[in-house]
PDB file of N, CA and C in Angstrom:
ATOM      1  N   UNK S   1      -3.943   8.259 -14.315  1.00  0.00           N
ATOM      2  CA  UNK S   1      -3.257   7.091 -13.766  1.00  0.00           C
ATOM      3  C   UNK S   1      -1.785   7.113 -14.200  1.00  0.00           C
ATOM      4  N   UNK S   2      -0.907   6.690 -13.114  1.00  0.00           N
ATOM      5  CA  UNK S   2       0.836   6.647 -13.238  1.00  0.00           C
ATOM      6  C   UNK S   2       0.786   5.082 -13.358  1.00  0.00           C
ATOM      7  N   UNK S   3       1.494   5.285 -14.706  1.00  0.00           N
ATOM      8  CA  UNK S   3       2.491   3.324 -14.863  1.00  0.00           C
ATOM      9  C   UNK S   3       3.736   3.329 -13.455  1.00  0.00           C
ATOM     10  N   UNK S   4       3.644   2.273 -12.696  1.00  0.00           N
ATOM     11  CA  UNK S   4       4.356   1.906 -11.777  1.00  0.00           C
ATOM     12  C   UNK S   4       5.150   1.165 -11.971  1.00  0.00           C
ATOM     13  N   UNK S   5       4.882  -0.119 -12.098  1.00  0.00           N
ATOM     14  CA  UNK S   5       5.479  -1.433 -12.642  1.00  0.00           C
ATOM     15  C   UNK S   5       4.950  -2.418 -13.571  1.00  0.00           C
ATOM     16  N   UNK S   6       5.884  -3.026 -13.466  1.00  0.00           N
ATOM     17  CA  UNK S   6       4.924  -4.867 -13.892  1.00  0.00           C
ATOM     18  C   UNK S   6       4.147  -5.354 -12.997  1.00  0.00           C
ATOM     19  N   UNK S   7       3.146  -6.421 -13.257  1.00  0.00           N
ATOM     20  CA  UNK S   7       2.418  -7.153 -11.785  1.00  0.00           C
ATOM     21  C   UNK S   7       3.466  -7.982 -11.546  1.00  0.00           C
ATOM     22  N   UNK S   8       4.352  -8.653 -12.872  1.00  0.00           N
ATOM     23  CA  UNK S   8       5.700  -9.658 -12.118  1.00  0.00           C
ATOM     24  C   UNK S   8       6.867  -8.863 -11.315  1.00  0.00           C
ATOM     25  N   UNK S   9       7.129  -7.781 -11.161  1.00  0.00           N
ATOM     26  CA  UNK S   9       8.046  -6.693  -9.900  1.00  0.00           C
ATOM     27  C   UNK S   9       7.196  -7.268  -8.839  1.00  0.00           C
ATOM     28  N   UNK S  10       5.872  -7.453  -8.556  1.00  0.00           N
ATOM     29  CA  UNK S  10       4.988  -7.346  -7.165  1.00  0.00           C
ATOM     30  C   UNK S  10       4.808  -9.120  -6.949  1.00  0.00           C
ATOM     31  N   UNK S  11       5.286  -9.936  -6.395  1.00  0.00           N
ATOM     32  CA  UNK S  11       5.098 -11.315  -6.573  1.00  0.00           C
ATOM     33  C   UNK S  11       4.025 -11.464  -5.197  1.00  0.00           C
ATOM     34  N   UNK S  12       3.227 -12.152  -5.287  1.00  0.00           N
ATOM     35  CA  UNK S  12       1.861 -12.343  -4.038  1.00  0.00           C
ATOM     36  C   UNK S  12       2.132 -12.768  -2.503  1.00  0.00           C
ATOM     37  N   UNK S  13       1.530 -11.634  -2.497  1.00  0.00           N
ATOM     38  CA  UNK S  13       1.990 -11.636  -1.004  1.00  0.00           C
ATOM     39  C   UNK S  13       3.438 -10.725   0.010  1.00  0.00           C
ATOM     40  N   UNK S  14       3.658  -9.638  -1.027  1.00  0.00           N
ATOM     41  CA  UNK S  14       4.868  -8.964  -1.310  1.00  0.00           C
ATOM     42  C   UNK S  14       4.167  -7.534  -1.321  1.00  0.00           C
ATOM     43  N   UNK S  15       5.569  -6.678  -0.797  1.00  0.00           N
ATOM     44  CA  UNK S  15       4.898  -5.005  -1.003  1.00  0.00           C
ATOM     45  C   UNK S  15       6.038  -4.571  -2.070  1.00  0.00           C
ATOM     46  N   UNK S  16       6.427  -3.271  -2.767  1.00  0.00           N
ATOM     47  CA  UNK S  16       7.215  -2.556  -2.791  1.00  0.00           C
ATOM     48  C   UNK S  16       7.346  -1.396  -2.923  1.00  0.00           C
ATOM     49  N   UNK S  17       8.467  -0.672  -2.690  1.00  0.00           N
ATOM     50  CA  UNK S  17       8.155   1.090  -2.625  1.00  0.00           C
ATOM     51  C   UNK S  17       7.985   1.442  -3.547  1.00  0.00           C
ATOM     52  N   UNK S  18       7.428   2.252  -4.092  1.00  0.00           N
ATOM     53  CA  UNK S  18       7.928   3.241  -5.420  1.00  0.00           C
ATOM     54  C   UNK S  18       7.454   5.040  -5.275  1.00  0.00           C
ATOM     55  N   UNK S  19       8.067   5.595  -5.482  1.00  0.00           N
ATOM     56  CA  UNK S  19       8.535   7.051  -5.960  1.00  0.00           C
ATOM     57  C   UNK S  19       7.500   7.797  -7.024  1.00  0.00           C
ATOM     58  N   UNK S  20       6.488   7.942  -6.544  1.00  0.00           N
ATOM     59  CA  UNK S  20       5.057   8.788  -7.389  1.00  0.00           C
ATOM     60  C   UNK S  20       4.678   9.959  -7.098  1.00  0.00           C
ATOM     61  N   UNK S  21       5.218  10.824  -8.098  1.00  0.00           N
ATOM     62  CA  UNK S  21       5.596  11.928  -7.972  1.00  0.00           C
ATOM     63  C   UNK S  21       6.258  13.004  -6.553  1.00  0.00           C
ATOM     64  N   UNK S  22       6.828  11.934  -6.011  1.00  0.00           N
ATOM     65  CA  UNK S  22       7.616  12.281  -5.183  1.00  0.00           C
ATOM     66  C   UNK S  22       7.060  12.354  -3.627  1.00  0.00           C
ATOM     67  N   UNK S  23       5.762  11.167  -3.943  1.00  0.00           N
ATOM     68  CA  UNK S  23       5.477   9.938  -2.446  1.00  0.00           C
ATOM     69  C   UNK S  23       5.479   9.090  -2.423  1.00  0.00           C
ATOM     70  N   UNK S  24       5.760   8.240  -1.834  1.00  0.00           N
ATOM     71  CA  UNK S  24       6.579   7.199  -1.029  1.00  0.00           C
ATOM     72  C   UNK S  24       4.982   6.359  -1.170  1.00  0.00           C
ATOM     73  N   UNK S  25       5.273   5.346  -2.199  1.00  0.00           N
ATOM     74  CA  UNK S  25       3.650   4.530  -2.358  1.00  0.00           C
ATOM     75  C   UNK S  25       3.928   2.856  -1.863  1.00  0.00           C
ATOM     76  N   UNK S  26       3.837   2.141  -1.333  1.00  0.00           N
ATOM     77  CA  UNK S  26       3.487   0.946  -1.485  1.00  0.00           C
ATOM     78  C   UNK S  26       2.623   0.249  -1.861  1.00  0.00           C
ATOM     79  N   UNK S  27       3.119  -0.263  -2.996  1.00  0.00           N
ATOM     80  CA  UNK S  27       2.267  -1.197  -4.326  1.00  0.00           C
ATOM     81  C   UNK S  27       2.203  -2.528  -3.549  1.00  0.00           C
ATOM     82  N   UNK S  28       1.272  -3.376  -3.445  1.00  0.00           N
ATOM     83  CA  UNK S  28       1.338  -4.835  -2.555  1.00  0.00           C
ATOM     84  C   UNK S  28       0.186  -5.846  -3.183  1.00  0.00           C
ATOM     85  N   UNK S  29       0.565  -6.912  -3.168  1.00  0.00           N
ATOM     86  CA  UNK S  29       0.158  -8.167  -4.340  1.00  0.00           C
ATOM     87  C   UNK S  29      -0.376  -8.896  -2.839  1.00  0.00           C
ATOM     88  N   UNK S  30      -1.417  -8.493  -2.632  1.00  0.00           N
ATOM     89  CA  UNK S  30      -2.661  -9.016  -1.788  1.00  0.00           C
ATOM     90  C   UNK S  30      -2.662 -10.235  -1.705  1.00  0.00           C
ATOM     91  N   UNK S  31      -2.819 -11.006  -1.013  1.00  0.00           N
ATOM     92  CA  UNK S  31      -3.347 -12.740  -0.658  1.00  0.00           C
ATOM     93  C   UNK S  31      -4.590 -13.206  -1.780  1.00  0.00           C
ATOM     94  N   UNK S  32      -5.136 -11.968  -1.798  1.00  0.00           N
ATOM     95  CA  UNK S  32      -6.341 -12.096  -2.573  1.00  0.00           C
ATOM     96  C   UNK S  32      -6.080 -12.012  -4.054  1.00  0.00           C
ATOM     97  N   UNK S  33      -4.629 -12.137  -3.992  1.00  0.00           N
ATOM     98  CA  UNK S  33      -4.172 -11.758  -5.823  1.00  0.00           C
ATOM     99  C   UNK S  33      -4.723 -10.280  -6.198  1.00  0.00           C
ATOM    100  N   UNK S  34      -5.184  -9.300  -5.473  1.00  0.00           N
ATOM    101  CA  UNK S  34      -5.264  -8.286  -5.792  1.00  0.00           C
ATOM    102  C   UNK S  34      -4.495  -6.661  -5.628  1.00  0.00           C
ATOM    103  N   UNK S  35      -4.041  -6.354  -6.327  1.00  0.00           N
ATOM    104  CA  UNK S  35      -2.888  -5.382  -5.718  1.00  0.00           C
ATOM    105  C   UNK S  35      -3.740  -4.455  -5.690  1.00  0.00           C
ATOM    106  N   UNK S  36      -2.618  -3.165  -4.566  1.00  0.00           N
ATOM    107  CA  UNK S  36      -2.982  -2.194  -3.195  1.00  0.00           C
ATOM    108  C   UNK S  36      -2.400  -1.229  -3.861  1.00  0.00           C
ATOM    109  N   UNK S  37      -2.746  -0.266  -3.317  1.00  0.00           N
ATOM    110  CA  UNK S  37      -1.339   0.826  -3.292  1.00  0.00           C
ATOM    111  C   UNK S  37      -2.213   1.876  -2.195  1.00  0.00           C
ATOM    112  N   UNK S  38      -0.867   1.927  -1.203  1.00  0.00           N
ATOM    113  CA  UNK S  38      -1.244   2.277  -0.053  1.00  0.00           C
ATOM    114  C   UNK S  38      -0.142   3.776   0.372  1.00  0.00           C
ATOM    115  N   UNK S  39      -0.087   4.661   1.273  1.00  0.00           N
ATOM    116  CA  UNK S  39       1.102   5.239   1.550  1.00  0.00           C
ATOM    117  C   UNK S  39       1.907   4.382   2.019  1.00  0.00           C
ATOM    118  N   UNK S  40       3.098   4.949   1.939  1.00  0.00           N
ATOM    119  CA  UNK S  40       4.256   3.902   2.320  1.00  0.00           C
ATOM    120  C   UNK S  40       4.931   4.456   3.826  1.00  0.00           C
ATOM    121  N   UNK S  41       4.080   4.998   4.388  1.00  0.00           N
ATOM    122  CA  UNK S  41       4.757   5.500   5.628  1.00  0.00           C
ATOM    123  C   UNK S  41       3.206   4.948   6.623  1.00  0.00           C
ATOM    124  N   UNK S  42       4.003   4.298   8.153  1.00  0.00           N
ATOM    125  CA  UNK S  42       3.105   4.037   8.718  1.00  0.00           C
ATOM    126  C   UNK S  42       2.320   5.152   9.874  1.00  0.00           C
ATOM    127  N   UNK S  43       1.324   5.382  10.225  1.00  0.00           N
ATOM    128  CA  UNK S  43       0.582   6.772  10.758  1.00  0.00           C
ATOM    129  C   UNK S  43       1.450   7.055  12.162  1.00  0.00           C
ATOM    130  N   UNK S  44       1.568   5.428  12.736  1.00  0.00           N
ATOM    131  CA  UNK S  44       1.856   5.771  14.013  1.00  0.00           C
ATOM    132  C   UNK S  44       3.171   5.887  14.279  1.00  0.00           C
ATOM    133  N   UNK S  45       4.226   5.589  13.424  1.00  0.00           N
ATOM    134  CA  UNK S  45       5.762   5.919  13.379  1.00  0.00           C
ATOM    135  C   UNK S  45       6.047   6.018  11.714  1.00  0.00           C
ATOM    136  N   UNK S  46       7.217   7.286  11.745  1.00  0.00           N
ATOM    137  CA  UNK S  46       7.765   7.358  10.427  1.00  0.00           C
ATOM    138  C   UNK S  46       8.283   6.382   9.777  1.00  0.00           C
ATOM    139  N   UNK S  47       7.803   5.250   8.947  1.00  0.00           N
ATOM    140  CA  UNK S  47       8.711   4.301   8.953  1.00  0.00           C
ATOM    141  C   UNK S  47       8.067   3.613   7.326  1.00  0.00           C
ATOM    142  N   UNK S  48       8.471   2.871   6.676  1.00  0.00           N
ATOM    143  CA  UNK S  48       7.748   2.678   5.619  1.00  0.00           C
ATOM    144  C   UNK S  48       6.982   1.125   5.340  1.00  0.00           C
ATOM    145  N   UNK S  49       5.873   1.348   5.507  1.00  0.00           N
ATOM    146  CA  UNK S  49       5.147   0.136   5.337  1.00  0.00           C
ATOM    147  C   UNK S  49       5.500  -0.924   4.395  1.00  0.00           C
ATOM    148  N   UNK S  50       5.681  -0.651   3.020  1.00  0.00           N
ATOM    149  CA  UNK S  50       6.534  -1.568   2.334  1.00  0.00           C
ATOM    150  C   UNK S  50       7.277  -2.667   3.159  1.00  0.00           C
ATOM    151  N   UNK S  51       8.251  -2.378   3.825  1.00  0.00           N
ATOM    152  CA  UNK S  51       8.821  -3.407   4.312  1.00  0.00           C
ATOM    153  C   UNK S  51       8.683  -4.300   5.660  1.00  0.00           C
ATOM    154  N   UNK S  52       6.915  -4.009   5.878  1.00  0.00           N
ATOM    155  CA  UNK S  52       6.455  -5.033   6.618  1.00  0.00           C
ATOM    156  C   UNK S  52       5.285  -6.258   5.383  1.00  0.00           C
ATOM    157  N   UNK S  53       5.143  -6.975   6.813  1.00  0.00           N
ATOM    158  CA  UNK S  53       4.377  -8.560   6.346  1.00  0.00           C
ATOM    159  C   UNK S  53       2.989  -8.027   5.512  1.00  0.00           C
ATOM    160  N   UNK S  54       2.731  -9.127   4.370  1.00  0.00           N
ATOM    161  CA  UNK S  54       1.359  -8.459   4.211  1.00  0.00           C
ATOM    162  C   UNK S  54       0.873  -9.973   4.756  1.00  0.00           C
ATOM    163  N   UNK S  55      -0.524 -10.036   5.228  1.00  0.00           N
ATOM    164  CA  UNK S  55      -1.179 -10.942   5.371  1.00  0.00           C
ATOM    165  C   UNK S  55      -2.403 -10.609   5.140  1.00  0.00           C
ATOM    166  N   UNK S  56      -3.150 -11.227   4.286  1.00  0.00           N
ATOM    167  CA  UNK S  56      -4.647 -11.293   3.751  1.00  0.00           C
ATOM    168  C   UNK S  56      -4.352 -10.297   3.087  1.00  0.00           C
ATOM    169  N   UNK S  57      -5.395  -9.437   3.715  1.00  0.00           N
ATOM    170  CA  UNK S  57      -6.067  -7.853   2.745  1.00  0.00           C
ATOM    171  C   UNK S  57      -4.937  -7.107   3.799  1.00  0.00           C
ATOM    172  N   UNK S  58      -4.179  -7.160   4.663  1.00  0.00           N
ATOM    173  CA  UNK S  58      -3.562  -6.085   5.840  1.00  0.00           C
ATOM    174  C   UNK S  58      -1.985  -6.048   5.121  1.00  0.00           C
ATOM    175  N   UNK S  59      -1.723  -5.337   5.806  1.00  0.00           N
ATOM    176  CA  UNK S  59       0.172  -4.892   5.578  1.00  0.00           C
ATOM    177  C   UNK S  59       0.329  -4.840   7.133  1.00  0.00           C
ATOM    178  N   UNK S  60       1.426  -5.359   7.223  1.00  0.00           N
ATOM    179  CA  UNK S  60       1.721  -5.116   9.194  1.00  0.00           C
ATOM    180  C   UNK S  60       2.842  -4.092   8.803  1.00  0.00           C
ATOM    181  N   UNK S  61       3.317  -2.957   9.717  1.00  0.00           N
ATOM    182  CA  UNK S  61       4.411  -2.061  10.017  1.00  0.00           C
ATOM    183  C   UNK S  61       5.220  -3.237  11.022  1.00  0.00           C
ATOM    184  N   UNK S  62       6.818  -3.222  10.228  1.00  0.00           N
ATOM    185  CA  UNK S  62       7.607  -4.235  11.057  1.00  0.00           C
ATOM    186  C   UNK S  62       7.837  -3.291  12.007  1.00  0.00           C
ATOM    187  N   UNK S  63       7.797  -2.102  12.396  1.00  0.00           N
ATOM    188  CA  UNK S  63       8.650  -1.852  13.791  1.00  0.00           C
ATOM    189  C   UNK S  63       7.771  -1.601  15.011  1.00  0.00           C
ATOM    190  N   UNK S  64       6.741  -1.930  15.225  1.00  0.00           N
ATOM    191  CA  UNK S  64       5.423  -1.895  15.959  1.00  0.00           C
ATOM    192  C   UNK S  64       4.519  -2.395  15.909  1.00  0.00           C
ATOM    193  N   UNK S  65       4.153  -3.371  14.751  1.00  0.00           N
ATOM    194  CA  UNK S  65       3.079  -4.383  14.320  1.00  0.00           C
ATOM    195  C   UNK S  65       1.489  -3.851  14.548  1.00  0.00           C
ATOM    196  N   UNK S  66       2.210  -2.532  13.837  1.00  0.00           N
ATOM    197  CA  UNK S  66       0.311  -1.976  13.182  1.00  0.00           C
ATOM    198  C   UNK S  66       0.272  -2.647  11.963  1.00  0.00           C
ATOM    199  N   UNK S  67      -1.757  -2.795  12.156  1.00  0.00           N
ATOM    200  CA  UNK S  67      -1.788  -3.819  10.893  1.00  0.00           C
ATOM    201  C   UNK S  67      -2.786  -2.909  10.203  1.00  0.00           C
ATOM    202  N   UNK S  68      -2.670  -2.627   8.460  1.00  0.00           N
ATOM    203  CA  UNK S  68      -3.601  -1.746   8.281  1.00  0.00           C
ATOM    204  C   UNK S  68      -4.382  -2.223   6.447  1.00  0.00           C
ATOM    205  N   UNK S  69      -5.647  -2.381   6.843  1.00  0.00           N
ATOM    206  CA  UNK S  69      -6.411  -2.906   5.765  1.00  0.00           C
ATOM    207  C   UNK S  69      -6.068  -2.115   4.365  1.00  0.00           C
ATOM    208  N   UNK S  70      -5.849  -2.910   3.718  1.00  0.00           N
ATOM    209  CA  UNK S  70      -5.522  -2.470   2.331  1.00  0.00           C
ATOM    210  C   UNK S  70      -6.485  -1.779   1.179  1.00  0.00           C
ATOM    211  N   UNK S  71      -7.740  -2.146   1.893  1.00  0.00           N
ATOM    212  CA  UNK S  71      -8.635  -1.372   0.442  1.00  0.00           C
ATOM    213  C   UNK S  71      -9.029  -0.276   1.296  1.00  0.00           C
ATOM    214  N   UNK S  72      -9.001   0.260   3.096  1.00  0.00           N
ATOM    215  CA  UNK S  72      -9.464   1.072   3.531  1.00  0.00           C
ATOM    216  C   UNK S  72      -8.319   1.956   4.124  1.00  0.00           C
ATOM    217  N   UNK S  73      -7.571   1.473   4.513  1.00  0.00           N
ATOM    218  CA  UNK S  73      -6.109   2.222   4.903  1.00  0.00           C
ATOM    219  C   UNK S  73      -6.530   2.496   6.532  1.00  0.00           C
ATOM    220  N   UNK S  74      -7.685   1.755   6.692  1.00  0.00           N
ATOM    221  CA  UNK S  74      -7.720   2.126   8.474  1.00  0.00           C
ATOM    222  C   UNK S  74      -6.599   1.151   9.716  1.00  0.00           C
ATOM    223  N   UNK S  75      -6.577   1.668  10.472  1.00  0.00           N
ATOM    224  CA  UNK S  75      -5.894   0.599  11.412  1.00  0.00           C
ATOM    225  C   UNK S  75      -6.920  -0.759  11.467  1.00  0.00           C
ATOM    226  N   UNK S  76      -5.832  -1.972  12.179  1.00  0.00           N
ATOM    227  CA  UNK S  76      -6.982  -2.725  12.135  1.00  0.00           C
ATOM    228  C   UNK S  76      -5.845  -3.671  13.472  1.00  0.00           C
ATOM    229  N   UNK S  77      -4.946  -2.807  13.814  1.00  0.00           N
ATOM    230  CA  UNK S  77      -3.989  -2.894  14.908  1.00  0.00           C
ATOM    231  C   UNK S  77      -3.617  -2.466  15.488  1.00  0.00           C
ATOM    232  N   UNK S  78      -3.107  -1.746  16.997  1.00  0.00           N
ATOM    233  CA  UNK S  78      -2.637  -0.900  17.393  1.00  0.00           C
ATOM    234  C   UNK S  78      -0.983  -1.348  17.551  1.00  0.00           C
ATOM    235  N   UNK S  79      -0.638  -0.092  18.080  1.00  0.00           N
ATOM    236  CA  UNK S  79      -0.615   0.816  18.266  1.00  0.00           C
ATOM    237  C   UNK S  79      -1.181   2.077  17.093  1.00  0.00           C
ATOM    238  N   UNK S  80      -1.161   2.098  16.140  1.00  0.00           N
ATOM    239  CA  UNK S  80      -1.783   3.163  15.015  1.00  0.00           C
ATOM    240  C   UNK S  80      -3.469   3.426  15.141  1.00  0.00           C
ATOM    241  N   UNK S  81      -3.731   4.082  15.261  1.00  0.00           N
ATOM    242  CA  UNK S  81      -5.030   4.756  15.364  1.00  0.00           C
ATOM    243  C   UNK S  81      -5.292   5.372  14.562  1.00  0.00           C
ATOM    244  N   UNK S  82      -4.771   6.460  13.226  1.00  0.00           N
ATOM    245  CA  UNK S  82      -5.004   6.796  12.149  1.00  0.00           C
ATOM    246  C   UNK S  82      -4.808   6.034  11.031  1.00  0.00           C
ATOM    247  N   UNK S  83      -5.919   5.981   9.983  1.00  0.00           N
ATOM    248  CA  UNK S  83      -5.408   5.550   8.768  1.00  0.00           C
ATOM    249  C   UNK S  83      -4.408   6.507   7.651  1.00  0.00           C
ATOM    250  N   UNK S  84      -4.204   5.489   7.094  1.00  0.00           N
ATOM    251  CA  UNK S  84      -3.027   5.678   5.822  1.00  0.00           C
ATOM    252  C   UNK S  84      -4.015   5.923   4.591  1.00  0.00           C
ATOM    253  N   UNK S  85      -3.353   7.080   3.594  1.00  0.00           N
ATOM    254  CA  UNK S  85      -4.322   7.380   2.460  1.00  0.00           C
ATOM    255  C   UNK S  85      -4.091   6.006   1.816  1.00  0.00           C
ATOM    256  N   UNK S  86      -5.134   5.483   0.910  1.00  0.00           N
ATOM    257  CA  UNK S  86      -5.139   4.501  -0.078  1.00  0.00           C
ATOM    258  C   UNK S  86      -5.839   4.852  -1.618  1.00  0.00           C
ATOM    259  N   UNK S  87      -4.192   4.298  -2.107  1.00  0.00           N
ATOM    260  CA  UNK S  87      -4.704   5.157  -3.941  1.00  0.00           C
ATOM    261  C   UNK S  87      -5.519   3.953  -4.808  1.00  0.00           C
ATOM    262  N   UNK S  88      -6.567   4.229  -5.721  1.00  0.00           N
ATOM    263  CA  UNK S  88      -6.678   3.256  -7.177  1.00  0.00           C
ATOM    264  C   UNK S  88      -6.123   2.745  -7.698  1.00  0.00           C
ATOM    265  N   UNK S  89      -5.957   1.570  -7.931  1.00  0.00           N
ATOM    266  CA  UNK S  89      -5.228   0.710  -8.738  1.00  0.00           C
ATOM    267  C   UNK S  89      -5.762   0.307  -9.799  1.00  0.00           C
ATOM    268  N   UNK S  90      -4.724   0.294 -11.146  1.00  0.00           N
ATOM    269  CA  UNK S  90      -5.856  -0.459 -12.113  1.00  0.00           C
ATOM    270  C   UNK S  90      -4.622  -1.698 -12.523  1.00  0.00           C
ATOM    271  N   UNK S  91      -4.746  -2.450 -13.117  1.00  0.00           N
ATOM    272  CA  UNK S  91      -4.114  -3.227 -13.800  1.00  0.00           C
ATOM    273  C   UNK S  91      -4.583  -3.470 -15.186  1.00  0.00           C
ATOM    274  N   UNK S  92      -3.488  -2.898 -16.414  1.00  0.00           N
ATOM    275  CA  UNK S  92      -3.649  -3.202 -18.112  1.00  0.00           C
ATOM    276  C   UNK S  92      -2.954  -3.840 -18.354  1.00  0.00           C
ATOM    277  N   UNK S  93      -2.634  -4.900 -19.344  1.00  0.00           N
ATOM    278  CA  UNK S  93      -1.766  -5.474 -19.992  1.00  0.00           C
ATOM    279  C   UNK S  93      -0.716  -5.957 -18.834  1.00  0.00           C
ATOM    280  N   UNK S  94      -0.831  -6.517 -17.814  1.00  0.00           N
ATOM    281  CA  UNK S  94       0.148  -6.911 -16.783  1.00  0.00           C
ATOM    282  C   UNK S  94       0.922  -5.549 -16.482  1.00  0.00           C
ATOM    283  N   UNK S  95       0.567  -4.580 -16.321  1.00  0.00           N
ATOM    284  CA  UNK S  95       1.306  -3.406 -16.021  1.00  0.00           C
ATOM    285  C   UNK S  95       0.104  -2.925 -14.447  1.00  0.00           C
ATOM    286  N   UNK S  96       0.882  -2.162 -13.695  1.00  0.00           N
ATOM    287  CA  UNK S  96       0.457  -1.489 -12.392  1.00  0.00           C
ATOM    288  C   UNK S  96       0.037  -0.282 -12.402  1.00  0.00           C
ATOM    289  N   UNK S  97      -0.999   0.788 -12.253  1.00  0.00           N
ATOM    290  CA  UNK S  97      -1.132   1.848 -12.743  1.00  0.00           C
ATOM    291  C   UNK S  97      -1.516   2.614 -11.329  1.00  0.00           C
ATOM    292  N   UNK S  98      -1.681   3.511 -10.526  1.00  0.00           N
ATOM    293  CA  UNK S  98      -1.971   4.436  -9.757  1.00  0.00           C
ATOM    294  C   UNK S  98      -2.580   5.724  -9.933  1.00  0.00           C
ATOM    295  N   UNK S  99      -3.900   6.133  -9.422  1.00  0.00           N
ATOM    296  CA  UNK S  99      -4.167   7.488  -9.512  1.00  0.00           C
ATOM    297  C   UNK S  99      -3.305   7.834  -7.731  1.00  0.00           C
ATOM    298  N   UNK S 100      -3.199   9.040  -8.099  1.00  0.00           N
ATOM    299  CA  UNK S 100      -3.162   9.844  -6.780  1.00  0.00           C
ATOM    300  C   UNK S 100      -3.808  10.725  -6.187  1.00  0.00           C
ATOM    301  N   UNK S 101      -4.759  10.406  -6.807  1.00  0.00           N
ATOM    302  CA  UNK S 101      -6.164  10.526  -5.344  1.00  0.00           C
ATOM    303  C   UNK S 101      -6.456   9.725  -4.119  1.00  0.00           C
ATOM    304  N   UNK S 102      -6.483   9.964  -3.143  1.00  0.00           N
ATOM    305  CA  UNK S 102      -6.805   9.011  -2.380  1.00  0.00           C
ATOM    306  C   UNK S 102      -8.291   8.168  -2.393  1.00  0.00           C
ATOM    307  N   UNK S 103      -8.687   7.370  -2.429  1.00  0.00           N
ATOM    308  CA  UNK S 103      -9.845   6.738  -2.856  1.00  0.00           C
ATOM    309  C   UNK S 103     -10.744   6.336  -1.490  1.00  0.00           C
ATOM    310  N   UNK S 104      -9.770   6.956  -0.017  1.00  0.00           N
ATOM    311  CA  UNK S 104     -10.399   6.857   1.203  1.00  0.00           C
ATOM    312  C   UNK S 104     -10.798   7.891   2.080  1.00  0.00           C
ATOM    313  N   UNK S 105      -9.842   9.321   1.065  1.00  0.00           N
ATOM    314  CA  UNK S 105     -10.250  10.682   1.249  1.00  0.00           C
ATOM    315  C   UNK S 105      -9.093  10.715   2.709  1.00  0.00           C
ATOM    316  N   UNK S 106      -8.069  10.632   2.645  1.00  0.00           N
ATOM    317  CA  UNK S 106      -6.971  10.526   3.475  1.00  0.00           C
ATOM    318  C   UNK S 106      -5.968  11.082   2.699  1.00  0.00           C
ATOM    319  N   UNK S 107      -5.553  12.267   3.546  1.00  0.00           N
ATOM    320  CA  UNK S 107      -4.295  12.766   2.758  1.00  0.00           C
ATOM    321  C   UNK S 107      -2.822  13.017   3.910  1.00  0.00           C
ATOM    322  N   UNK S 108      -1.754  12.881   3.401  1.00  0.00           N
ATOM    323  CA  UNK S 108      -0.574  12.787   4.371  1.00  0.00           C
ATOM    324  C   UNK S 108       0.422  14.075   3.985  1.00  0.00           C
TER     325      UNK S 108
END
């Protein structure tokens, strides 16, 4: 597991990028108070998920409004038809941690 952040960097209901080992991850503070970490690029355009809406368990891509479930990384919107890998999260001591395995067996 990679230390990412704090859980206070990720405020609820919020994504952000970060740089793990040199992919593009979006860490995201779930509706459900539970944080994600998802790829940060969306399947159906190059573009980085981070900086779309999260709502519930989903992340929307702002430039096409694919919406894609957070603990499965499948679409759950079109235009995108492939899912996005989705990594483990743990949370210690208010800190963010990541394996980089994919935990949905999706690799980019």
């Amino acid at each position: 597991m990679i230390r990412i952040c704090s859980t206070e960097d990720v405020p609820k209901g919020a994504a952000i990028s970060a740089d793990v080992d040199g992919v593009q991850v979006a860490i995201v503070h779930g509706e459900d108070d539970v944080f994600y970490a998802v790829h940060d690029e969306c399947s159906h355009a190059a573009v980085a998920l981070s900086e779309g809406e999260v709502e519930g368990c989903t992340l929307e891509c702002w430039l096409h409004g694919s919406r894609f479930d957070l603990r499965t990384g499948e679409p759950t919107g079109l235009p995108a038809t492939e899912p996005v890998p989705v990594y483990p999260v743990e949370v210690r001591d208010g800190e963010i941690y990541v394996s980089m395995t994919p935990s949905n067996g999706v690799t980019r």
